[in-house]
Short mmCIF file of C-alpha atoms and ligand atoms in Angstrom, two decimals:
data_model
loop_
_atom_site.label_atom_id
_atom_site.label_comp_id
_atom_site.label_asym_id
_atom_site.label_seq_id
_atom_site.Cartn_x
_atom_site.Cartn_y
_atom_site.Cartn_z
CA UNK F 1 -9.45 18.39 0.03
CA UNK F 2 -9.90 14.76 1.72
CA UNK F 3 -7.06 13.15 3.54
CA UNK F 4 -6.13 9.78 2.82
CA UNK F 5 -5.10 8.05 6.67
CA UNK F 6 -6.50 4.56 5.83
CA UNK F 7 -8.95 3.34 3.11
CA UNK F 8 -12.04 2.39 5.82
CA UNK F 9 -12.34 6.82 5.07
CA UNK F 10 -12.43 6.07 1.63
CA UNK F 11 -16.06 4.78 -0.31
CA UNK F 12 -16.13 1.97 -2.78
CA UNK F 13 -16.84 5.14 -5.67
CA UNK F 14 -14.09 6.92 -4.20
CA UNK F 15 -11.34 3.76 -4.82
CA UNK F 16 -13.04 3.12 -8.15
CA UNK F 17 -12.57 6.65 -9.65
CA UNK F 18 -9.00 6.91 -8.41
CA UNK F 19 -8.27 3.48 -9.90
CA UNK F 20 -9.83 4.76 -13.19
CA UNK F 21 -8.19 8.28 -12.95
CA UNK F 22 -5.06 6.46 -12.46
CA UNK F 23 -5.51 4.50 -15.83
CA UNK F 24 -6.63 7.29 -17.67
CA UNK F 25 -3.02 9.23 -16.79
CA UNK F 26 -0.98 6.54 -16.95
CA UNK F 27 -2.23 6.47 -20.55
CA UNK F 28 -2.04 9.88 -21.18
CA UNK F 29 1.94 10.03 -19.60
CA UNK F 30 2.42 6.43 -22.31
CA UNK F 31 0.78 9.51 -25.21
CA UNK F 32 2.63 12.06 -24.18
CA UNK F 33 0.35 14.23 -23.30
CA UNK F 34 1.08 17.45 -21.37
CA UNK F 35 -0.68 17.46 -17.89
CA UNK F 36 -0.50 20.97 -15.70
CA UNK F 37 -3.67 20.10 -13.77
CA UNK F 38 -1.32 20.57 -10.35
CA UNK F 39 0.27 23.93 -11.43
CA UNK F 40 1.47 26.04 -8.57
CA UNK F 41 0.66 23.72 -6.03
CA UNK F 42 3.41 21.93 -3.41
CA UNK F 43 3.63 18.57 -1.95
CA UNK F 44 5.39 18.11 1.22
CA UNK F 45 6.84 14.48 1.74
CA UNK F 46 8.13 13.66 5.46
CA UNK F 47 10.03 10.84 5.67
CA UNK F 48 10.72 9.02 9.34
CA UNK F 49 11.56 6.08 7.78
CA UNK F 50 13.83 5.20 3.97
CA UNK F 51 11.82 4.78 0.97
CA UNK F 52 12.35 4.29 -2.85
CA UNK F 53 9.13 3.83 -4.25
CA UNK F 54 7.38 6.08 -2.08
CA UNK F 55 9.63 8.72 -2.67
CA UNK F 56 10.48 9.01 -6.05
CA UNK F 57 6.61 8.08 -6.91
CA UNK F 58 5.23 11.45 -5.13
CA UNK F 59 7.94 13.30 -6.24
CA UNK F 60 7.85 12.21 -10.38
CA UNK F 61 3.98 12.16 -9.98
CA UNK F 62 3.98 16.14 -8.65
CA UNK F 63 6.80 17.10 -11.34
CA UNK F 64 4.25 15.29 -13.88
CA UNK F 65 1.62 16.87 -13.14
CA UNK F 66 3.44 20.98 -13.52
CA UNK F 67 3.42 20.61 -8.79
CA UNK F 68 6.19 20.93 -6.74
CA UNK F 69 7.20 18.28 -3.99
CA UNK F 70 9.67 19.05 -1.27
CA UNK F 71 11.79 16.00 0.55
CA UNK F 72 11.17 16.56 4.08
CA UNK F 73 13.80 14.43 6.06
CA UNK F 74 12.16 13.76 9.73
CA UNK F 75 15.74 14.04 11.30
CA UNK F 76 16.16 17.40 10.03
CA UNK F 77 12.95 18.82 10.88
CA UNK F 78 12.23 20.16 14.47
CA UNK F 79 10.07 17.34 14.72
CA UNK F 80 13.24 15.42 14.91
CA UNK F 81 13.98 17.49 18.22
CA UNK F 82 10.74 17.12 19.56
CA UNK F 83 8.69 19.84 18.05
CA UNK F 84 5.10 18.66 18.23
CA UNK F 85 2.95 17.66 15.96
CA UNK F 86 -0.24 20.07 16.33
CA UNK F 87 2.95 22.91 15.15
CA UNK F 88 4.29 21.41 12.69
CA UNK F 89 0.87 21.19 11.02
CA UNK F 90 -0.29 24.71 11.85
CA UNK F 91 3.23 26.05 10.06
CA UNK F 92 3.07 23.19 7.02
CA UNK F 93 -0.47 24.25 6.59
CA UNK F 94 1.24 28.22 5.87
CA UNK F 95 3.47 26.82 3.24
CA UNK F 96 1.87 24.05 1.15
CA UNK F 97 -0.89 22.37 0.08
CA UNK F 98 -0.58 18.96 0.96
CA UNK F 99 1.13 17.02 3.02
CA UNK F 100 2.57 12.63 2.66
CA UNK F 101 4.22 11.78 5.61
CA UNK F 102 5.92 7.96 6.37
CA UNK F 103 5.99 7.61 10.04
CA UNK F 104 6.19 4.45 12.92
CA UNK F 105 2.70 5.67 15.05
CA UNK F 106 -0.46 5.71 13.36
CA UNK F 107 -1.62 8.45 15.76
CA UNK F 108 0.81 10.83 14.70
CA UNK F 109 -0.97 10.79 10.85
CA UNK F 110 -4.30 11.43 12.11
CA UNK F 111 -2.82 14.00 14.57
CA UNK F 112 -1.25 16.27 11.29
CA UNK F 113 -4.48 15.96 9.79
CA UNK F 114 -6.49 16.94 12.66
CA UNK F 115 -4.45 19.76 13.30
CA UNK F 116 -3.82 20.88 9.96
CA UNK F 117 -5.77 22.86 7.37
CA UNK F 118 -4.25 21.09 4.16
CA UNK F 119 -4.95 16.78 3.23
CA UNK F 120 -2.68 14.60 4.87
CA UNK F 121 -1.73 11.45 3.25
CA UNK F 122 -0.72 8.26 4.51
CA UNK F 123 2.51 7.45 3.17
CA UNK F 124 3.52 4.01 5.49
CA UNK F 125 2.63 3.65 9.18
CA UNK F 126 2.84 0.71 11.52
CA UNK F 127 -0.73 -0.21 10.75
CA UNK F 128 -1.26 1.01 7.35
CA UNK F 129 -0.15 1.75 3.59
CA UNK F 130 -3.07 2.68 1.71
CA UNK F 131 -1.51 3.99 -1.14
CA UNK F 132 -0.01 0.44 -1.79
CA UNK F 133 -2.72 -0.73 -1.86
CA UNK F 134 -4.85 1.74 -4.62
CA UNK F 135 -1.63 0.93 -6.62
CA UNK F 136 -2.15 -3.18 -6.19
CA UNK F 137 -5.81 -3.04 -6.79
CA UNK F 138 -5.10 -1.07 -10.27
CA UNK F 139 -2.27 -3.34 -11.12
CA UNK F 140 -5.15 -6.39 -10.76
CA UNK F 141 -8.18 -4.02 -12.67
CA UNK F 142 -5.50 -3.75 -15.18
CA UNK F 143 -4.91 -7.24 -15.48
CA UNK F 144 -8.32 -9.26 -14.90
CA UNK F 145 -10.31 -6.54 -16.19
CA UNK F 146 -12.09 -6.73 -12.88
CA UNK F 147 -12.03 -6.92 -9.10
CA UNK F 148 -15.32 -8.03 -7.97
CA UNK F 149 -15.11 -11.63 -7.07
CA UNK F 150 -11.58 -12.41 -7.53
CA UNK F 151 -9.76 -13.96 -4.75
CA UNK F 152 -6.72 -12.14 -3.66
CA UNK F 153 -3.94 -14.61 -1.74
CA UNK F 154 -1.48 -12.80 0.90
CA UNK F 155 1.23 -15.17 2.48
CA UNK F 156 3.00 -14.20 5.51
CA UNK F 157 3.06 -11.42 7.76
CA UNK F 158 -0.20 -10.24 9.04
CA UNK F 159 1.45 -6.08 8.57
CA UNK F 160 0.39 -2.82 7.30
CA UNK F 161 0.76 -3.97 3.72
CA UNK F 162 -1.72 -7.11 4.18
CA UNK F 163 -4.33 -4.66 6.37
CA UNK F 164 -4.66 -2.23 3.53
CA UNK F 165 -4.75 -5.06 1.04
CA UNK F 166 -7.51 -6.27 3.35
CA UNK F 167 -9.74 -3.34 3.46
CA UNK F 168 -8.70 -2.48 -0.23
CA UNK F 169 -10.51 -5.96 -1.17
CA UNK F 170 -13.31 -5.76 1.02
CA UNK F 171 -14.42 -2.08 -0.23
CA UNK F 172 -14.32 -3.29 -4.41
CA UNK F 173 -15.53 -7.33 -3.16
CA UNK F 174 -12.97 -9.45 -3.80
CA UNK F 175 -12.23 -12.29 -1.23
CA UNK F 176 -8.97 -11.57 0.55
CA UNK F 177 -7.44 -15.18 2.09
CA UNK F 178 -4.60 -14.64 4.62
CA UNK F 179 -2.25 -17.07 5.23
CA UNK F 180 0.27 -16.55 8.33
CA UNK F 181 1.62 -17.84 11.18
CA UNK F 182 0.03 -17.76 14.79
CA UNK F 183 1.46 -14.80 16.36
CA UNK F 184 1.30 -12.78 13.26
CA UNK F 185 -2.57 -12.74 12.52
CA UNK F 186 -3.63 -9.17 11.02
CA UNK F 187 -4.91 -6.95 14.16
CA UNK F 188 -8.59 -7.82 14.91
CA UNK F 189 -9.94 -4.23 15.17
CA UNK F 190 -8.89 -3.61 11.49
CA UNK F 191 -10.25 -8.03 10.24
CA UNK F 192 -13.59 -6.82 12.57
CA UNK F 193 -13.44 -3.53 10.44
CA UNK F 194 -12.88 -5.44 6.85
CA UNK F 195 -15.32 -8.17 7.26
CA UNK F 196 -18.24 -5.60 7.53
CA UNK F 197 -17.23 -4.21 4.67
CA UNK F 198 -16.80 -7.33 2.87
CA UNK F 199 -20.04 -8.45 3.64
CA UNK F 200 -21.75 -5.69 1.86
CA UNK F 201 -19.78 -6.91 -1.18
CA UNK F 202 -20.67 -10.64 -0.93
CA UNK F 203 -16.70 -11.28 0.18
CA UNK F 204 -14.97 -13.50 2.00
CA UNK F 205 -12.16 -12.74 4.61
CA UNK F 206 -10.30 -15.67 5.98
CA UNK F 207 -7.65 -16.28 8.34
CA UNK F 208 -5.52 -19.60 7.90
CA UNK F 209 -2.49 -20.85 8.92
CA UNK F 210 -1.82 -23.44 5.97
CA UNK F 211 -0.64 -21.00 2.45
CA UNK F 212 -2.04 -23.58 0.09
CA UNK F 213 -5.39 -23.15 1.41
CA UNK F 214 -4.54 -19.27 1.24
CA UNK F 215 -3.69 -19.65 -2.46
CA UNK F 216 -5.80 -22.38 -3.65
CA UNK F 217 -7.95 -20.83 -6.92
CA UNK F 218 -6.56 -17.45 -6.22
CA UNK F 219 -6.26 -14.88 -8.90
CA UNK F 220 -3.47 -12.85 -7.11
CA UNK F 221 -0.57 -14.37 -4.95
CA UNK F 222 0.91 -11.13 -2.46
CA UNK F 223 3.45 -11.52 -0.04
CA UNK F 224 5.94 -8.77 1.34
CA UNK F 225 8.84 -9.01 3.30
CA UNK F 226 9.36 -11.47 6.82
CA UNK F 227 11.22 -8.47 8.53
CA UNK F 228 10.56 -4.79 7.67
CA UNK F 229 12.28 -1.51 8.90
CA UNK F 230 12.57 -1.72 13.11
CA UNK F 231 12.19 -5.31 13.63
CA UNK F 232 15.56 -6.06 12.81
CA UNK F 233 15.98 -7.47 16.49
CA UNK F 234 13.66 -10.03 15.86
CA UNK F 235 15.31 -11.40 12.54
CA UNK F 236 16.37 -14.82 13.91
CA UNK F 237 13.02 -15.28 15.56
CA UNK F 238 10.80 -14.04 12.08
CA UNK F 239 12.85 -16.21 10.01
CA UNK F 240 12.09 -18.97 11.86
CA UNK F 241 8.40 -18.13 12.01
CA UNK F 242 7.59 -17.72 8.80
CA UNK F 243 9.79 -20.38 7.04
CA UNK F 244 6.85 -22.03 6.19
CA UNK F 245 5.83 -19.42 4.11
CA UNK F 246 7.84 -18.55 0.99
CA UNK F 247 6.36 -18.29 -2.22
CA UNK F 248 7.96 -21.04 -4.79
CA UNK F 249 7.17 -22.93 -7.77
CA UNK F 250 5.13 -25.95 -5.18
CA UNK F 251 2.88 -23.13 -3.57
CA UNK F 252 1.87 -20.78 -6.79
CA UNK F 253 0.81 -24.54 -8.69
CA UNK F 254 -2.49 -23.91 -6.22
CA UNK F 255 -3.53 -20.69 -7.49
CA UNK F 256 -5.38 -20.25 -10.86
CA UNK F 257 -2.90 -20.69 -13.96
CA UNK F 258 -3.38 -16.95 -14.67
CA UNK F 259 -2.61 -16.19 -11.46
CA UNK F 260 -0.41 -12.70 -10.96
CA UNK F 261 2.59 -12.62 -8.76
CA UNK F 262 2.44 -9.48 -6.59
CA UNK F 263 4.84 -7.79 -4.06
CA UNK F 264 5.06 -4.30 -2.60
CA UNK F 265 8.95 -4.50 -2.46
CA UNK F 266 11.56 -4.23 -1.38
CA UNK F 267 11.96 -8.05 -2.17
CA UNK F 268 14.59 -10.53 -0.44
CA UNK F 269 14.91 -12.94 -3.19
CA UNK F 270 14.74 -17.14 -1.71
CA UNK F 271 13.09 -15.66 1.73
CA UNK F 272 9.38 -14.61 1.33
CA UNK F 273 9.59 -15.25 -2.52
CA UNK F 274 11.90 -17.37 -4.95
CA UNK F 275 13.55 -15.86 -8.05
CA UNK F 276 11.71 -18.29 -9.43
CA UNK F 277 8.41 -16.98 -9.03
CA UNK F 278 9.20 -13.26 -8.17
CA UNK F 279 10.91 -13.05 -12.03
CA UNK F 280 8.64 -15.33 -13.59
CA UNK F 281 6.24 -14.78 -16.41
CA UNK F 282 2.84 -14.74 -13.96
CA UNK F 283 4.84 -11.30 -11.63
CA UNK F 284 3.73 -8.14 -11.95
CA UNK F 285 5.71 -6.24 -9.24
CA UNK F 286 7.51 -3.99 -11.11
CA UNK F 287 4.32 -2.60 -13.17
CA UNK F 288 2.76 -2.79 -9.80
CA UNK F 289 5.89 -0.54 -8.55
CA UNK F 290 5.11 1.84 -11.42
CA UNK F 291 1.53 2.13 -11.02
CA UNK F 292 2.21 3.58 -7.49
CA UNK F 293 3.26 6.78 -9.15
CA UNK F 294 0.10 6.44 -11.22
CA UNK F 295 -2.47 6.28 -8.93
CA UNK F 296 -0.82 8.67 -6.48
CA UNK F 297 -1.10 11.15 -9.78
CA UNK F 298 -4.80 10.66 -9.72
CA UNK F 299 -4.98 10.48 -5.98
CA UNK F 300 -3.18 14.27 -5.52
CA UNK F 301 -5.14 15.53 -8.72
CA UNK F 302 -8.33 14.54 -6.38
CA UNK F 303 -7.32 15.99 -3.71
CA UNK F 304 -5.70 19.03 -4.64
CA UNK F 305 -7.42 19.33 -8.28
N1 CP X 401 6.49 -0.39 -1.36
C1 CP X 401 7.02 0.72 -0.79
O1 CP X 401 6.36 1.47 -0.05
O2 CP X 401 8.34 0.97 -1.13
P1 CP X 401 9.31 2.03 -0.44
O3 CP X 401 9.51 1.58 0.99
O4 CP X 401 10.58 1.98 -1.25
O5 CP X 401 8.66 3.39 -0.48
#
């Protein structure tokens, strides 16, 4: 099966038939239909880092689907006490049949999968979180019916959540506008990487520094958290950075009327988003939240199917 480390991997076909895979069972689960497409298989989730969504999504989506997922805490494997990674993924490989994994280092991902006879997936690094982003692209498909041409807003932190958005976008052709402050610009390699892509599609990728222009006629409005797990030292100096950048009533009156709200959560409510606008009638989040689980379903059934 094919690994999932960051979406540039993945074809425009590819994203499309998980997106419509992930409809089709997120249907079938409203119908109540039975689904043992994953019987007898195993899903190991390794965790370096807390999660809720991430977490409970794999695990609910295995269970769903008649699998098996097994918590793997990184603090109580022997990676934990320096085991390395080329072993760990020679004696996963024995057990299971997949393997998510949240980690800090992107390197460490692509180093399970290289070593490893079984699909990785990328559950949250520093530079990526693709399986946000299949999740935020079906909550829009849902939605507007479409993606091809819409514009997609992101205020604020330039992170692994905006670069999968990014490359997410560029692959179906919508036009991803970034608005953040200088210092916290998405990482050129990966903008480079996305506006190729884009430009296949007939999309746009822009940089700004002003979140009206950002939001002006979007379709979407996406913004995540100022200060994520490990930057906690920085807090005073984020804050500061990116007060510019909340998402209230005065910003969202740019986008289209029909915009949607979107967030990858966790939320801090009057930071990067007001109550306001995060529990407003145009915000998605939380069937964006669910649709992680979802698209994950259709993503292992993929894979492992
Ligand atoms: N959005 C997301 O990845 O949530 P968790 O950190 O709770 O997994």
């Amino acid at each position: 099966g094919k690994s999932l480390l960051t979406l540039l991997d993945w074809s425009k076909e590819e994203i499309e038939a998980v997106l419509q895979k992930g409809i089709e069972l997120k249907r079938e689960r409203k119908e109540g239909k039975l689904n043992t497409s994953l019987n007898g298989q195993t899903l190991g989730l390794i965790f370096e880092k807390s999660s809720t969504r991430t977490r409970v999504s794999f695990e609910a989506g295995m269970i769903q689907l008649g699998g098996n997922a097994l918590y793997l805490n990184g603090q109580d494997l022997q990676i934990g006490r320096g085991e390395s990674i080329h072993d760990t993924a020679k004696v996963l490989s024995e057990f299971i049949d997949a393997i998510m994994i949240r980690t800090f280092e992107h390197s460490k991902v692509e180093e399970l999968a290289k070593y490893g006879s079984i699909p990785v997936i990328n559950g949250l690094t520093d530079e990526f979180h693709p399986c946000q982003a299949l999740a935020d692209l079906m909550t829009i498909y849902e939605e507007k019916g479409t993606l091809k041409g819409l514009k997609v807003a992101y205020i604020g932190d330039g992170n692994n959540v905006a670069h999968s958005l990014m490359i997410a976008c560029a692959k179906v052709g919508a036009h991803f506008s970034i608005a953040c402050p200088k210092g916290y610009e998405p990482k050129e390699w990966i903008v480079n990487e996305a506006r190729k892509i884009a430009e296949q599609q007939d999309a746009n990728i822009t940089i700004v520094e002003n979140s009206i222009e950002a939001v002006q006629d979007s379709d979407a409005v996406y913004t995540d958290v100022w200060t994520s797990m490990g930057q906690e030292a920085e807090n005073d100096i984020r804050l500061k950075a990116f007060s510019n950048y909340q998402v209230n009533d005065e910003l969202v009156k740019h986008a289209k009327d029909d915009y949607l709200f979107l967030h990858c959560l966790p939320a801090h409510r009057e930071e990067e988003v007001t109550a306001s606008v995060i529990d407003g009638e145009n915000s998605y989040v939380f069937q964006q939240a669910g649709n992680r689980m979802h698209v994950q379903k259709a993503l292992l059934q993929l894979i492992l199917g």
